[in-house]
Amino acid sequence: MKTKILSISEKDIEIAARIIRDGGLVAFPTETVYGLGADALNAQAVGSIYEAKGRPSDNPMIVHIARASDMGRLTPRLSPDIVNLIENFWPGPLTMVVKKKDEVPDRTTGGLDTVAVRMPDSKAALNLITMSDCPIAAPSANISGRPSPTRARDVIADMDGKIEAIVEGEDCRVGIESTVVDMTSGIPTILRPGIITAENIEAALGKKVQYDPALLADDQAMKNQGGEGLKPKSPGMKYKHYAPKAQMTVIEGRRDKVKAEIKRLKGLNERLGLKVGIILFEEKAFIEAAHDFFAKLRDLDGEEVDLILAGAMSDSDGVGFAVMNRMLKSAGYNIAKV
Ligand code: TXA
Ligand code: MG
């Protein structure tokens, strides 16, 4: 397939919108990461997203809308909490899981009776949704298991020849995927951390928010196993997300010790003839880390490093927690404590 490379001009977005209306696939920029979009209400079109990504078909998609009033097409009722979060955070990097209407195909929600919805804070994305005149289902526009794409060139590297068109926009402002919060029970539950934190949501709602116990349990269990130095572990398939081609280790501990250990391991591995890449953000630069992390992984892949040594950040900060969630998954929970 010849993939059209389009700009964010109105004329090109109209071409992209026609492709979506005709059941085709278009990659487009959002403020978080690039998405791979199809008409969310067209089961066949959504099916071809799974094919292009090589993604397991039980993994549900996020449905993107351009006006809050489009929520009514997707869900039968809006609780006061949902309305509150829409007012506070949309358009923006917050996805809400809500009860779904029958019109939303099972293919879009992986057979669940809920649907994940967000309104992206990107003019190109909002224009595309509006001109397509349908909600757009879009996972991140990477080959399944690869780092999420935050730059048009990353999308081209993964998707050229596989989809009808790619809309080339700016680099993504946020750099990690949206926060996903389940709003189907009384207690809002964070299923995936992002730059909108539990504290942000609590402040808006005036009530406690919880993390999905599975999120914390998985992280903790995998971390504990990974704590014995550099012994490589083979992670379960479930954890093979965002993986760079290189083997990756996260160094965790006091900052000065982390720096010293990275230096030591770099020297050691280089003497053994390996090419080593380093990911070390400023200690409290959580927003910058979120912005740069996936791009850095892809750049190091491009440099064909054999080993990536990454310095852990504090996960007591909400954004730090979101960055560490991606970093640990990328490393297959391969952690060295110092
Ligand atoms: O920032 C983002 O959210 C990006 C951009 C393109 O908008 N999209 C994205 O989509 O990250 P994806 O498919 O890579 O991640 C969707 C996440 C997955 O973890 C999926 O399991 C979860 O949302 N999800 C989707 N629908 C769900 C549902 N009904 N219930 C629970 N989790 C759901
Ligand atoms: Mg993804």
Short mmCIF file of C-alpha atoms in Angstrom, two decimals, residues 18-322:
data_model
loop_
_atom_site.label_atom_id
_atom_site.label_comp_id
_atom_site.label_asym_id
_atom_site.label_seq_id
_atom_site.Cartn_x
_atom_site.Cartn_y
_atom_site.Cartn_z
CA ARG A 18 -12.49 11.20 3.67
CA ILE A 19 -10.20 8.19 4.21
CA ILE A 20 -11.63 7.74 7.73
CA ARG A 21 -15.22 8.04 6.43
CA ASP A 22 -14.42 5.39 3.79
CA GLY A 23 -13.24 2.95 6.49
CA GLY A 24 -9.48 3.51 6.05
CA LEU A 25 -6.67 4.16 8.54
CA VAL A 26 -4.99 7.51 9.21
CA ALA A 27 -2.19 8.22 11.72
CA PHE A 28 -2.48 11.69 13.25
CA PRO A 29 -0.84 13.82 15.95
CA THR A 30 -2.37 14.37 19.38
CA GLU A 31 -0.83 16.21 22.35
CA THR A 32 0.21 12.89 23.96
CA VAL A 33 1.48 10.54 21.23
CA TYR A 34 0.51 9.93 17.59
CA GLY A 35 -2.66 7.89 17.17
CA LEU A 36 -3.66 5.36 14.50
CA GLY A 37 -7.25 6.24 13.73
CA ALA A 38 -10.34 4.64 12.19
CA ASP A 39 -14.10 5.26 12.40
CA ALA A 40 -14.87 3.98 15.92
CA LEU A 41 -18.40 2.92 14.90
CA ASN A 42 -17.21 0.84 11.91
CA ALA A 43 -16.18 -2.59 13.23
CA GLN A 44 -14.39 -3.56 10.04
CA ALA A 45 -12.33 -0.36 9.97
CA VAL A 46 -11.38 -0.86 13.62
CA GLY A 47 -10.42 -4.45 12.81
CA SER A 48 -7.81 -3.24 10.36
CA ILE A 49 -6.13 -1.18 13.13
CA TYR A 50 -5.33 -4.43 14.95
CA GLU A 51 -3.86 -5.82 11.74
CA ALA A 52 -1.68 -2.78 10.97
CA LYS A 53 -0.31 -2.73 14.54
CA GLY A 54 -0.02 -6.48 14.95
CA ARG A 55 -2.01 -5.99 18.17
CA PRO A 56 -3.91 -8.65 20.15
CA SER A 57 -7.58 -8.16 19.30
CA ASP A 58 -8.86 -8.24 22.89
CA ASN A 59 -7.04 -4.97 23.70
CA PRO A 60 -9.68 -2.20 23.69
CA MET A 61 -9.22 1.18 22.00
CA ILE A 62 -9.60 4.77 23.08
CA VAL A 63 -12.37 6.62 21.23
CA HIS A 64 -11.55 10.26 20.42
CA ILE A 65 -14.24 12.92 20.19
CA ALA A 66 -14.17 16.64 19.32
CA ARG A 67 -17.18 17.95 21.30
CA ALA A 68 -18.37 17.01 24.77
CA SER A 69 -21.85 16.55 23.31
CA ASP A 70 -20.52 13.53 21.36
CA MET A 71 -20.36 11.66 24.69
CA GLY A 72 -24.09 11.09 24.30
CA ARG A 73 -23.48 8.96 21.21
CA LEU A 74 -21.20 6.63 23.13
CA THR A 75 -22.56 6.35 26.68
CA PRO A 76 -26.09 6.23 28.09
CA ARG A 77 -25.45 8.42 31.16
CA LEU A 78 -23.07 11.02 32.50
CA SER A 79 -22.54 11.10 36.25
CA PRO A 80 -21.76 14.44 37.94
CA ASP A 81 -18.15 13.25 38.40
CA ILE A 82 -17.79 12.58 34.67
CA VAL A 83 -19.22 16.01 33.85
CA ASN A 84 -16.81 17.56 36.34
CA LEU A 85 -13.76 15.88 34.77
CA ILE A 86 -14.91 16.85 31.27
CA GLU A 87 -15.15 20.49 32.40
CA ASN A 88 -11.79 20.42 34.15
CA PHE A 89 -9.61 18.38 31.82
CA TRP A 90 -11.02 18.28 28.28
CA PRO A 91 -9.64 18.79 25.77
CA GLY A 92 -6.60 17.13 27.33
CA PRO A 93 -4.66 13.96 28.20
CA LEU A 94 -7.38 12.29 30.30
CA THR A 95 -9.27 9.21 29.10
CA MET A 96 -12.44 8.14 30.90
CA VAL A 97 -13.79 4.59 30.88
CA VAL A 98 -17.62 4.75 30.90
CA LYS A 99 -20.59 2.43 30.23
CA LYS A 100 -20.99 1.96 26.48
CA LYS A 101 -24.04 2.21 24.24
CA ASP A 102 -24.90 -0.69 21.94
CA GLU A 103 -23.90 1.37 18.88
CA VAL A 104 -20.24 1.12 19.91
CA PRO A 105 -19.00 -2.11 18.29
CA ASP A 106 -17.48 -4.89 20.41
CA ARG A 107 -14.48 -4.71 18.08
CA THR A 108 -13.75 -1.20 19.45
CA THR A 109 -14.05 -2.16 23.12
CA GLY A 110 -12.53 -5.63 22.96
CA GLY A 111 -15.92 -7.11 23.91
CA LEU A 112 -16.23 -5.02 27.13
CA ASP A 113 -19.47 -3.26 28.06
CA THR A 114 -17.48 -0.09 28.69
CA VAL A 115 -15.76 2.35 26.34
CA ALA A 116 -12.69 4.55 26.87
CA VAL A 117 -13.19 8.13 25.61
CA ARG A 118 -11.07 11.26 25.41
CA MET A 119 -11.02 14.66 23.71
CA PRO A 120 -7.45 15.37 22.54
CA ASP A 121 -5.94 18.83 22.96
CA SER A 122 -4.61 19.11 19.42
CA LYS A 123 -6.05 21.30 16.71
CA ALA A 124 -5.15 18.83 13.94
CA ALA A 125 -6.78 15.94 15.82
CA LEU A 126 -9.93 17.93 16.63
CA ASN A 127 -10.23 19.09 13.00
CA LEU A 128 -9.81 15.54 11.75
CA ILE A 129 -12.51 14.21 14.09
CA THR A 130 -14.90 17.04 13.20
CA MET A 131 -14.39 16.67 9.44
CA SER A 132 -14.66 12.87 9.62
CA ASP A 133 -18.02 13.36 11.35
CA CYS A 134 -17.52 10.28 13.52
CA PRO A 135 -15.72 9.39 16.74
CA ILE A 136 -12.23 8.08 15.95
CA ALA A 137 -10.84 4.95 17.62
CA ALA A 138 -7.09 5.32 17.96
CA PRO A 139 -4.40 3.42 19.81
CA SER A 140 -0.85 4.74 19.67
CA ALA A 141 0.49 4.58 16.08
CA ASN A 142 3.37 2.18 16.74
CA ILE A 143 3.85 -1.45 15.87
CA SER A 144 2.57 -3.35 18.90
CA GLY A 145 5.29 -3.66 21.55
CA ARG A 146 7.46 -0.79 20.18
CA PRO A 147 7.84 2.59 21.92
CA SER A 148 4.90 4.94 21.32
CA PRO A 149 5.60 7.48 18.53
CA THR A 150 5.90 11.12 19.55
CA ARG A 151 7.28 12.46 16.23
CA ALA A 152 6.00 12.09 12.66
CA ARG A 153 9.21 10.31 11.63
CA ASP A 154 8.61 7.63 14.29
CA VAL A 155 5.17 6.95 12.82
CA ILE A 156 6.59 6.77 9.31
CA ALA A 157 9.24 4.28 10.52
CA ASP A 158 6.53 1.94 11.88
CA MET A 159 3.54 2.48 9.60
CA ASP A 160 4.73 3.49 6.10
CA GLY A 161 3.21 1.10 3.57
CA LYS A 162 0.71 -0.34 6.08
CA ILE A 163 -1.96 2.41 6.27
CA GLU A 164 -3.68 4.85 3.91
CA ALA A 165 -2.24 8.09 5.30
CA ILE A 166 -0.08 9.78 7.92
CA VAL A 167 -0.79 13.37 9.01
CA GLU A 168 2.56 14.98 9.80
CA GLY A 169 2.29 17.47 12.66
CA GLU A 170 4.51 18.85 15.37
CA ASP A 171 6.26 16.66 17.90
CA CYS A 172 3.82 15.70 20.66
CA ARG A 173 3.79 18.13 23.57
CA VAL A 174 3.19 15.59 26.39
CA GLY A 175 5.12 12.55 25.12
CA ILE A 176 3.43 9.78 27.14
CA GLU A 177 -0.08 8.45 26.67
CA SER A 178 -3.14 9.86 28.44
CA THR A 179 -4.12 9.01 32.00
CA VAL A 180 -6.87 6.35 31.89
CA VAL A 181 -9.43 6.58 34.70
CA ASP A 182 -12.30 4.12 35.16
CA MET A 183 -15.47 6.07 36.03
CA THR A 184 -17.86 3.10 36.08
CA SER A 185 -17.91 2.69 39.87
CA GLY A 186 -18.29 5.17 42.73
CA ILE A 187 -14.53 5.45 43.22
CA PRO A 188 -12.62 6.77 40.19
CA THR A 189 -9.82 4.27 39.51
CA ILE A 190 -6.63 5.02 37.58
CA LEU A 191 -5.85 2.19 35.18
CA ARG A 192 -2.89 3.90 33.47
CA PRO A 193 -0.95 6.82 34.98
CA GLY A 194 -0.24 9.93 32.90
CA ILE A 195 0.56 13.61 33.36
CA ILE A 196 -2.92 14.27 34.79
CA THR A 197 -2.27 12.75 38.20
CA ALA A 198 -4.42 11.17 40.90
CA GLU A 199 -3.94 14.39 42.92
CA ASN A 200 -5.19 16.52 39.99
CA ILE A 201 -8.33 14.39 39.71
CA GLU A 202 -8.87 14.35 43.48
CA ALA A 203 -8.60 18.14 43.57
CA ALA A 204 -11.24 18.47 40.84
CA LEU A 205 -13.68 15.94 42.33
CA GLY A 206 -13.07 16.62 46.01
CA LYS A 207 -12.90 12.90 46.67
CA LYS A 208 -10.41 10.08 46.88
CA VAL A 209 -9.18 8.41 43.71
CA GLN A 210 -7.60 4.95 43.74
CA TYR A 211 -5.05 3.16 41.58
CA ASP A 212 -6.06 -0.10 39.97
CA PRO A 213 -4.65 -2.63 42.47
CA ALA A 214 -3.35 -4.63 39.49
CA LEU A 215 -1.22 -1.66 38.42
CA LEU A 216 0.51 -1.40 41.79
CA ALA A 217 0.65 -5.15 42.40
CA ASP A 218 2.24 -5.86 39.02
CA ASP A 219 4.82 -3.13 39.43
CA GLN A 220 5.68 -4.22 42.94
CA ALA A 221 5.85 -7.93 42.16
CA MET A 222 7.99 -7.39 39.07
CA LYS A 223 10.23 -4.92 40.88
CA ASN A 224 10.90 -7.29 43.75
CA GLN A 225 11.94 -10.02 41.35
CA GLY A 226 14.17 -7.68 39.43
CA GLY A 227 16.13 -6.50 42.41
CA GLU A 228 19.19 -8.72 42.29
CA GLY A 229 21.58 -6.73 40.18
CA LEU A 230 22.07 -7.28 36.50
CA LYS A 231 20.89 -10.84 36.10
CA PRO A 232 18.70 -10.73 33.00
CA LYS A 233 15.11 -11.78 33.59
CA SER A 234 12.76 -12.86 30.88
CA PRO A 235 9.63 -10.80 31.40
CA GLY A 236 6.18 -12.23 30.79
CA MET A 237 4.69 -11.30 27.44
CA LYS A 238 2.23 -9.13 29.31
CA TYR A 239 5.10 -6.80 30.18
CA LYS A 240 6.67 -6.55 26.75
CA HIS A 241 5.44 -3.00 26.12
CA TYR A 242 7.35 -0.09 24.67
CA ALA A 243 10.42 -2.25 24.21
CA PRO A 244 13.54 -0.82 22.57
CA LYS A 245 15.62 -3.23 20.48
CA ALA A 246 18.49 -2.98 22.94
CA GLN A 247 18.53 -4.73 26.29
CA MET A 248 17.64 -2.18 28.97
CA THR A 249 18.33 -1.90 32.70
CA VAL A 250 16.92 0.63 35.15
CA ILE A 251 19.32 1.70 37.92
CA GLU A 252 17.43 2.59 41.09
CA GLY A 253 18.71 4.18 44.31
CA ARG A 254 20.18 7.39 45.67
CA ARG A 255 21.00 9.84 42.89
CA ASP A 256 24.80 9.98 43.40
CA LYS A 257 24.96 6.19 43.58
CA VAL A 258 22.85 5.83 40.44
CA LYS A 259 25.18 8.13 38.52
CA ALA A 260 28.26 6.27 39.75
CA GLU A 261 26.75 2.88 38.88
CA ILE A 262 25.79 4.02 35.39
CA LYS A 263 29.34 5.24 34.85
CA ARG A 264 30.78 1.96 36.15
CA LEU A 265 28.48 -0.26 34.06
CA LYS A 266 29.06 1.87 30.97
CA GLY A 267 32.85 1.45 31.28
CA LEU A 268 32.55 -2.24 32.00
CA ASN A 269 30.29 -2.97 29.05
CA GLU A 270 32.28 -0.79 26.65
CA ARG A 271 35.41 -2.68 27.55
CA LEU A 272 33.52 -5.81 26.55
CA GLY A 273 32.86 -4.26 23.15
CA LEU A 274 29.23 -3.28 23.67
CA LYS A 275 27.69 0.02 22.58
CA VAL A 276 25.99 1.66 25.57
CA GLY A 277 23.21 4.29 25.59
CA ILE A 278 22.23 6.29 28.68
CA ILE A 279 18.89 7.77 29.75
CA LEU A 280 19.36 10.06 32.73
CA PHE A 281 16.97 12.95 33.29
CA GLU A 282 17.40 15.75 35.83
CA GLU A 283 16.19 14.47 39.17
CA LYS A 284 12.91 16.43 39.30
CA ALA A 285 12.37 17.14 35.59
CA PHE A 286 9.31 14.88 35.37
CA ILE A 287 7.50 16.75 32.60
CA GLU A 288 10.65 16.87 30.44
CA ALA A 289 11.24 13.17 31.11
CA ALA A 290 7.70 12.37 29.96
CA HIS A 291 8.23 14.49 26.86
CA ASP A 292 11.57 12.92 25.90
CA PHE A 293 11.38 9.31 27.05
CA PHE A 294 9.89 7.48 24.04
CA ALA A 295 11.80 9.67 21.57
CA LYS A 296 15.03 8.86 23.42
CA LEU A 297 14.33 5.11 23.22
CA ARG A 298 13.80 5.37 19.48
CA ASP A 299 16.93 7.50 18.99
CA LEU A 300 19.04 4.96 20.88
CA ASP A 301 17.56 2.20 18.71
CA GLY A 302 18.60 4.27 15.69
CA GLU A 303 22.15 4.46 17.05
CA GLU A 304 22.04 0.67 17.38
CA VAL A 305 23.19 0.56 20.98
CA ASP A 306 23.37 -2.89 22.56
CA LEU A 307 22.55 -1.83 26.09
CA ILE A 308 20.53 1.04 27.59
CA LEU A 309 21.24 2.14 31.17
CA ALA A 310 18.43 4.31 32.58
CA GLY A 311 18.41 6.20 35.88
CA ALA A 312 15.17 5.73 37.85
CA MET A 313 13.16 8.80 38.84
CA SER A 314 11.13 9.28 42.01
CA ASP A 315 7.71 7.63 41.74
CA SER A 316 6.27 9.52 44.70
CA ASP A 317 5.57 12.40 42.29
CA GLY A 318 2.48 11.67 40.15
CA VAL A 319 4.17 12.43 36.84
CA GLY A 320 7.31 10.61 38.01
CA PHE A 321 5.10 7.58 38.69
CA ALA A 322 3.75 7.77 35.12
#
